[in-house]
């Protein structure tokens, strides 16, 4: 997965004042597939786990 995509998604998540769904992120990054966005979110969570970060990504309904 592209580190650039991960960085863009991470920036969107950290600057948003509310939770964002993969579908919302996809609407802003229409050049990316929904599958790529979901994979990037999983990669970010894996990085956070490995680094012992004090936050997690959760899917909201």
mmCIF file of C-alpha atoms in Angstrom:
data_model
loop_
_atom_site.group_PDB
_atom_site.id
_atom_site.type_symbol
_atom_site.label_atom_id
_atom_site.label_comp_id
_atom_site.label_asym_id
_atom_site.label_seq_id
_atom_site.Cartn_x
_atom_site.Cartn_y
_atom_site.Cartn_z
ATOM 1 C CA UNK A 1 0.000 0.000 0.000
ATOM 2 C CA UNK A 2 1.162 3.504 -0.711
ATOM 3 C CA UNK A 3 2.674 5.342 2.248
ATOM 4 C CA UNK A 4 1.371 8.494 0.579
ATOM 5 C CA UNK A 5 -2.206 7.176 0.739
ATOM 6 C CA UNK A 6 -1.723 6.222 4.380
ATOM 7 C CA UNK A 7 -0.418 9.714 5.148
ATOM 8 C CA UNK A 8 -3.332 11.387 3.389
ATOM 9 C CA UNK A 9 -5.876 9.243 5.229
ATOM 10 C CA UNK A 10 -4.130 9.822 8.538
ATOM 11 C CA UNK A 11 -4.224 13.590 7.942
ATOM 12 C CA UNK A 12 -7.949 13.422 7.176
ATOM 13 C CA UNK A 13 -8.618 11.438 10.346
ATOM 14 C CA UNK A 14 -6.597 13.703 12.618
ATOM 15 C CA UNK A 15 -7.997 16.949 11.255
ATOM 16 C CA UNK A 16 -11.639 15.901 11.254
ATOM 17 C CA UNK A 17 -13.853 17.057 14.092
ATOM 18 C CA UNK A 18 -15.909 13.858 13.864
ATOM 19 C CA UNK A 19 -15.464 10.184 12.970
ATOM 20 C CA UNK A 20 -14.981 9.427 9.274
ATOM 21 C CA UNK A 21 -16.091 6.266 7.539
ATOM 22 C CA UNK A 22 -14.133 4.537 4.811
ATOM 23 C CA UNK A 23 -16.960 5.519 2.468
ATOM 24 C CA UNK A 24 -16.574 9.210 3.317
ATOM 25 C CA UNK A 25 -12.834 9.036 2.799
ATOM 26 C CA UNK A 26 -13.475 7.318 -0.520
ATOM 27 C CA UNK A 27 -15.777 10.157 -1.587
ATOM 28 C CA UNK A 28 -12.867 12.586 -1.143
ATOM 29 C CA UNK A 29 -10.272 10.279 -2.688
ATOM 30 C CA UNK A 30 -12.270 9.023 -5.644
ATOM 31 C CA UNK A 31 -9.114 8.003 -7.528
ATOM 32 C CA UNK A 32 -8.573 5.298 -4.909
ATOM 33 C CA UNK A 33 -10.675 2.185 -4.604
ATOM 34 C CA UNK A 34 -12.677 1.580 -1.458
ATOM 35 C CA UNK A 35 -10.650 -1.597 -1.005
ATOM 36 C CA UNK A 36 -7.378 0.379 -1.054
ATOM 37 C CA UNK A 37 -8.752 2.799 1.521
ATOM 38 C CA UNK A 38 -9.868 -0.017 3.823
ATOM 39 C CA UNK A 39 -6.469 -1.692 3.438
ATOM 40 C CA UNK A 40 -4.724 1.584 4.271
ATOM 41 C CA UNK A 41 -6.856 1.956 7.405
ATOM 42 C CA UNK A 42 -5.889 -1.579 8.457
ATOM 43 C CA UNK A 43 -2.212 -0.787 7.826
ATOM 44 C CA UNK A 44 -2.455 2.374 9.900
ATOM 45 C CA UNK A 45 -4.022 0.451 12.792
ATOM 46 C CA UNK A 46 -1.287 -2.169 12.541
ATOM 47 C CA UNK A 47 1.370 0.573 12.673
ATOM 48 C CA UNK A 48 -0.322 2.128 15.705
ATOM 49 C CA UNK A 49 -0.398 -1.263 17.462
ATOM 50 C CA UNK A 50 3.265 -1.929 16.679
ATOM 51 C CA UNK A 51 4.338 1.509 17.855
ATOM 52 C CA UNK A 52 2.307 1.252 21.062
ATOM 53 C CA UNK A 53 0.284 4.358 20.274
ATOM 54 C CA UNK A 54 -2.312 5.443 22.798
ATOM 55 C CA UNK A 55 -5.122 5.519 20.242
ATOM 56 C CA UNK A 56 -6.849 3.081 17.916
ATOM 57 C CA UNK A 57 -8.950 3.229 14.793
ATOM 58 C CA UNK A 58 -12.465 1.889 15.235
ATOM 59 C CA UNK A 59 -15.143 1.330 12.642
ATOM 60 C CA UNK A 60 -18.290 3.228 13.514
ATOM 61 C CA UNK A 61 -21.760 2.335 12.329
#
